[in-house]
Every structure is written in C-alpha cells, then in structure tokens.
Coordinates of C-alpha atoms in Angstrom, one line a residue:
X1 CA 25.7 -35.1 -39.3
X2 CA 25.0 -32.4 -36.5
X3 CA 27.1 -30.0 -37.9
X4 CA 24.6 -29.7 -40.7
X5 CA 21.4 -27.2 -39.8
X6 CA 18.3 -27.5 -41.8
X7 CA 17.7 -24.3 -44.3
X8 CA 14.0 -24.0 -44.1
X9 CA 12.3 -21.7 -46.1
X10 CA 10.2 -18.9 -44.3
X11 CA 6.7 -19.5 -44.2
X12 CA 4.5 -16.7 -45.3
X13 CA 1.6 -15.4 -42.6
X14 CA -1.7 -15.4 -44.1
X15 CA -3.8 -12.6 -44.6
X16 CA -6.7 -12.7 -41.8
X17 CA -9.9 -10.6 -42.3
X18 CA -10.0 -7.9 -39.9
X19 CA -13.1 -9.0 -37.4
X20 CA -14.7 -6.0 -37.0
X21 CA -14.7 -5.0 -40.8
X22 CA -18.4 -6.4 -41.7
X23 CA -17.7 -4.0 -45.3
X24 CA -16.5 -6.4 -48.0
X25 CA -13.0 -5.3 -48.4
X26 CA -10.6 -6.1 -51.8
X27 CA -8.8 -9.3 -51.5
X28 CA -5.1 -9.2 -50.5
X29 CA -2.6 -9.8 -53.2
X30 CA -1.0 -12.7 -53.0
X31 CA 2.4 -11.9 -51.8
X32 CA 5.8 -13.9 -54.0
X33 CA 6.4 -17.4 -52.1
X34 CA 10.1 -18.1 -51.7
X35 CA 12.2 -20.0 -54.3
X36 CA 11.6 -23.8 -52.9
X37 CA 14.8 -25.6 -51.4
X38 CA 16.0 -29.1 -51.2
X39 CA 14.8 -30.5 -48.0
X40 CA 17.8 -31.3 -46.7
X41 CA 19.4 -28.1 -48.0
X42 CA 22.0 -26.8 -45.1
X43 CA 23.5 -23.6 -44.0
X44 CA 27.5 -25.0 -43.0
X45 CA 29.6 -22.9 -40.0
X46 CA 33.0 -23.2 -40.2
X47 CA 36.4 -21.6 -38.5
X48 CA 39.6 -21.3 -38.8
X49 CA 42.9 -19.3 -37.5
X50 CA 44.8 -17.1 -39.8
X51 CA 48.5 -16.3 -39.5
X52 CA 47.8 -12.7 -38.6
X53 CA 51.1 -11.8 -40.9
X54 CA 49.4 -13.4 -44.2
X55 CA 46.2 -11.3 -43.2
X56 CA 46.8 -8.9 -46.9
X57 CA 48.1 -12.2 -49.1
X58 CA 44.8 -14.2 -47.8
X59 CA 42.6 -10.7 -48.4
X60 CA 44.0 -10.3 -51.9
X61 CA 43.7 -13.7 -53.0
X62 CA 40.0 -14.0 -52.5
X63 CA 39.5 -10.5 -54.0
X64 CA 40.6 -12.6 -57.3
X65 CA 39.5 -16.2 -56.6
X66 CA 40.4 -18.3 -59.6
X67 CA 37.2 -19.2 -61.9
X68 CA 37.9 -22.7 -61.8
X69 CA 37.8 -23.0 -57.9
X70 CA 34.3 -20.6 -57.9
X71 CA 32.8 -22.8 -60.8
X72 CA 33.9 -25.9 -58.6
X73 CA 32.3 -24.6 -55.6
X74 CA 28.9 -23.8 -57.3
X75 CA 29.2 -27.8 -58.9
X76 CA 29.6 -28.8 -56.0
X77 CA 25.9 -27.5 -54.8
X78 CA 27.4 -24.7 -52.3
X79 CA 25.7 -21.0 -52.4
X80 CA 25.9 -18.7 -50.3
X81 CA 29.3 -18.7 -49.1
X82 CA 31.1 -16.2 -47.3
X83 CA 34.2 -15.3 -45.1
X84 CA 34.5 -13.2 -42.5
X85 CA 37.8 -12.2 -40.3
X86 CA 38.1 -11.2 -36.7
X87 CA 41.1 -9.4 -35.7
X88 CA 41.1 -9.5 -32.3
X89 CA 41.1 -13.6 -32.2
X90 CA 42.6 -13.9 -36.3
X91 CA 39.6 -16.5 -36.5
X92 CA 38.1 -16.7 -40.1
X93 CA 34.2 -17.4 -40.2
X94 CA 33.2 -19.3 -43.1
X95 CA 29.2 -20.0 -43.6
X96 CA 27.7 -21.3 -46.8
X97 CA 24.5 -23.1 -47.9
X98 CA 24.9 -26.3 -49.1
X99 CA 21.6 -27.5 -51.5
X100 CA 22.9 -31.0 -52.6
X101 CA 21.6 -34.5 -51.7
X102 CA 25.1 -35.7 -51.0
X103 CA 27.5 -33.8 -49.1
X104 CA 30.6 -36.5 -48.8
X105 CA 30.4 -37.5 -52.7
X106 CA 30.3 -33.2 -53.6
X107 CA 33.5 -33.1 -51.2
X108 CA 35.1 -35.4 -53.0
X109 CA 34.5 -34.0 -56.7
X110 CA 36.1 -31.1 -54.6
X111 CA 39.1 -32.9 -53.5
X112 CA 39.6 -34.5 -56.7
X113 CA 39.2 -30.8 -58.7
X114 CA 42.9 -30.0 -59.0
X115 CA 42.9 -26.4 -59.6
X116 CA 40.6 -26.5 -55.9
X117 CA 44.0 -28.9 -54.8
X118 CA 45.8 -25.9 -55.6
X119 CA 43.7 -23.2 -54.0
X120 CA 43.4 -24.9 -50.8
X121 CA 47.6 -25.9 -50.7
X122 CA 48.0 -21.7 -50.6
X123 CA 45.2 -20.4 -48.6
X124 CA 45.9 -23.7 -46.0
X125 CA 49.4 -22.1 -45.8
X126 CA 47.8 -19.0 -44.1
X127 CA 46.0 -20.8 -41.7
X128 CA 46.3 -22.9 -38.5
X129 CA 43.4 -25.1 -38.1
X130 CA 41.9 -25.4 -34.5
X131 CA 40.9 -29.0 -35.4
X132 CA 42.5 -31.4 -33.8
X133 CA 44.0 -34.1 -36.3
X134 CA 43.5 -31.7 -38.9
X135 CA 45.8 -32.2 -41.5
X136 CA 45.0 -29.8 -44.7
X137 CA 41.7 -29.4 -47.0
X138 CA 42.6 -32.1 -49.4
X139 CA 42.3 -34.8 -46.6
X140 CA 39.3 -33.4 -44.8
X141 CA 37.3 -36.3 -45.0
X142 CA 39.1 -38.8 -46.3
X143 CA 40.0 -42.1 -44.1
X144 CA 43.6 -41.7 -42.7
X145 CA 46.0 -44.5 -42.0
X146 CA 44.6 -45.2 -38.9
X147 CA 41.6 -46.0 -40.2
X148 CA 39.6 -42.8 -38.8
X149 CA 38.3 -40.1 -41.0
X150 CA 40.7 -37.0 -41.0
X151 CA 39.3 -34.1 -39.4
X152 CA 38.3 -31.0 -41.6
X153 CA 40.7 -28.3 -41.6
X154 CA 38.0 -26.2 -40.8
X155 CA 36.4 -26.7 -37.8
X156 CA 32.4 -27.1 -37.9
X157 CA 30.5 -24.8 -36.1
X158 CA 27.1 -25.6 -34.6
X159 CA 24.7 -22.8 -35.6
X160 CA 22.4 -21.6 -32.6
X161 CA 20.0 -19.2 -33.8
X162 CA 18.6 -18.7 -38.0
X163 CA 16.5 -16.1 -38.8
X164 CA 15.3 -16.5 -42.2

C-alpha cells in the first residue's frame, strides 16, 4: 500500500574518540536506545473537508471522545493520532502511527465496533470527503456492489519528508 510510510526508528550516532586526544579519556555513557517498533509500523496521512458551520460541534466532540471509540482505536494498533484544522481551506489533517501486522483485518474490528459505527455516522455528518467514491467511514474498505473496494472517507495522503 503506498499510502503507508515506514516508521523507522532513529538510529543513534556513535561516540567517536576525538583524534588528537592521545590522553585516555572516560568512556561515553551509553545514551537510552529508542523503544523498538514493528517493522512494518506506519505513520498514516489523511484529509478531509469540514462543513465550516459544524467547526464548534466537531471541536467539542473530540474534546470528549467517547472511551469506547479511544479504547477501539488503541485495539486496533493506532498511536499517535492527531487532528489538525485549517481554516482557510476547512481541511482536517489527520496523522497517526499504525504498529499492527495487519492493517485491513484492524479496519475491520473498527467497522464492526458499533459504538466506533456511531462515532463516525456523527463526525462523517460534519465532513465532505474529497475522495472520490467515498461513501462514509463504515464502508471505507469494504467491496461495493460493483465489485471495487469503496474509497476511504478520508483521503490518504502521501507523506514527503519524516524527521524522526
């Protein structure tokens, strides 16, 4: 899946000796290594349009996400996770790190999560999506009736540049 970058961890430099210290010096202290990832860990980009009228409903909402939704989220191996908003376009940037082995079947423990149903038939209701074919959250991913797989109703985003 393109849309999916590799997370790599940072790799720490080594200390070098200095070459013109000829004086034993102390040895460096080894310096914390970062907490390992999955392999094929991924840091997800996504967009959307929102209704620039529902701008306070959608703000207020996520200041009180529902603990079922959140504890869905985290079983479904995604960290990470923010949304930003840009007035001046009313695009919403979503970006999240997803550290499963199995992206489609976690989706789908997400679709099938009714209280996440819910969630996304209200916040969808705020958006447009700028995918074309997109239908809603639930059927992101699923196979429509023509046989294609419905578009997400957030559009992926190719990331460009990580700086870990």
């Amino acid at each position: 899946m393109s849309w999916l970058a590799p997370v790599h961890p940072p790799s720490e430099p080594k200390a070098q000796p200095s070459p013109s210290s000829s004086v034993s010096q102390a040895q460096p202290q080894p310096q914390p290594q970062p907490q390992s990832q999955p392999e094929d860990a991924r840091r997800i980009h996504q967009i959307v349009r929102l209704n620039p009228q529902d701008y306070a409903a959608y703000k207020e909402c996520h200041a009180k996400v529902w603990p079922e939704v959140v504890a869905q989220i985290r079983a479904s191996n995604i960290a990470d996770y923010s949304i930003a908003y840009d007035r001046d376009t009313s695009l919403l940037f979503a970006s999240f790190k997803y550290t499963g082995r199995d992206f489609e079947a976690d989706m789908a423990k997400m679709r099938a999560h009714e209280p996440t149903r819910r969630w996304w038939a209200m916040t969808d209701a705020f958006q447009q999506s700028v995918n074309p074919g997109a239908v809603s959250s639930e059927k992101a991913g699923t196979v429509g009736e023509d046989g294609k797989k419905v578009p997400g109703w957030w559009k992926e985003c190719e990331e460009l540049f990580y700086l870990p």
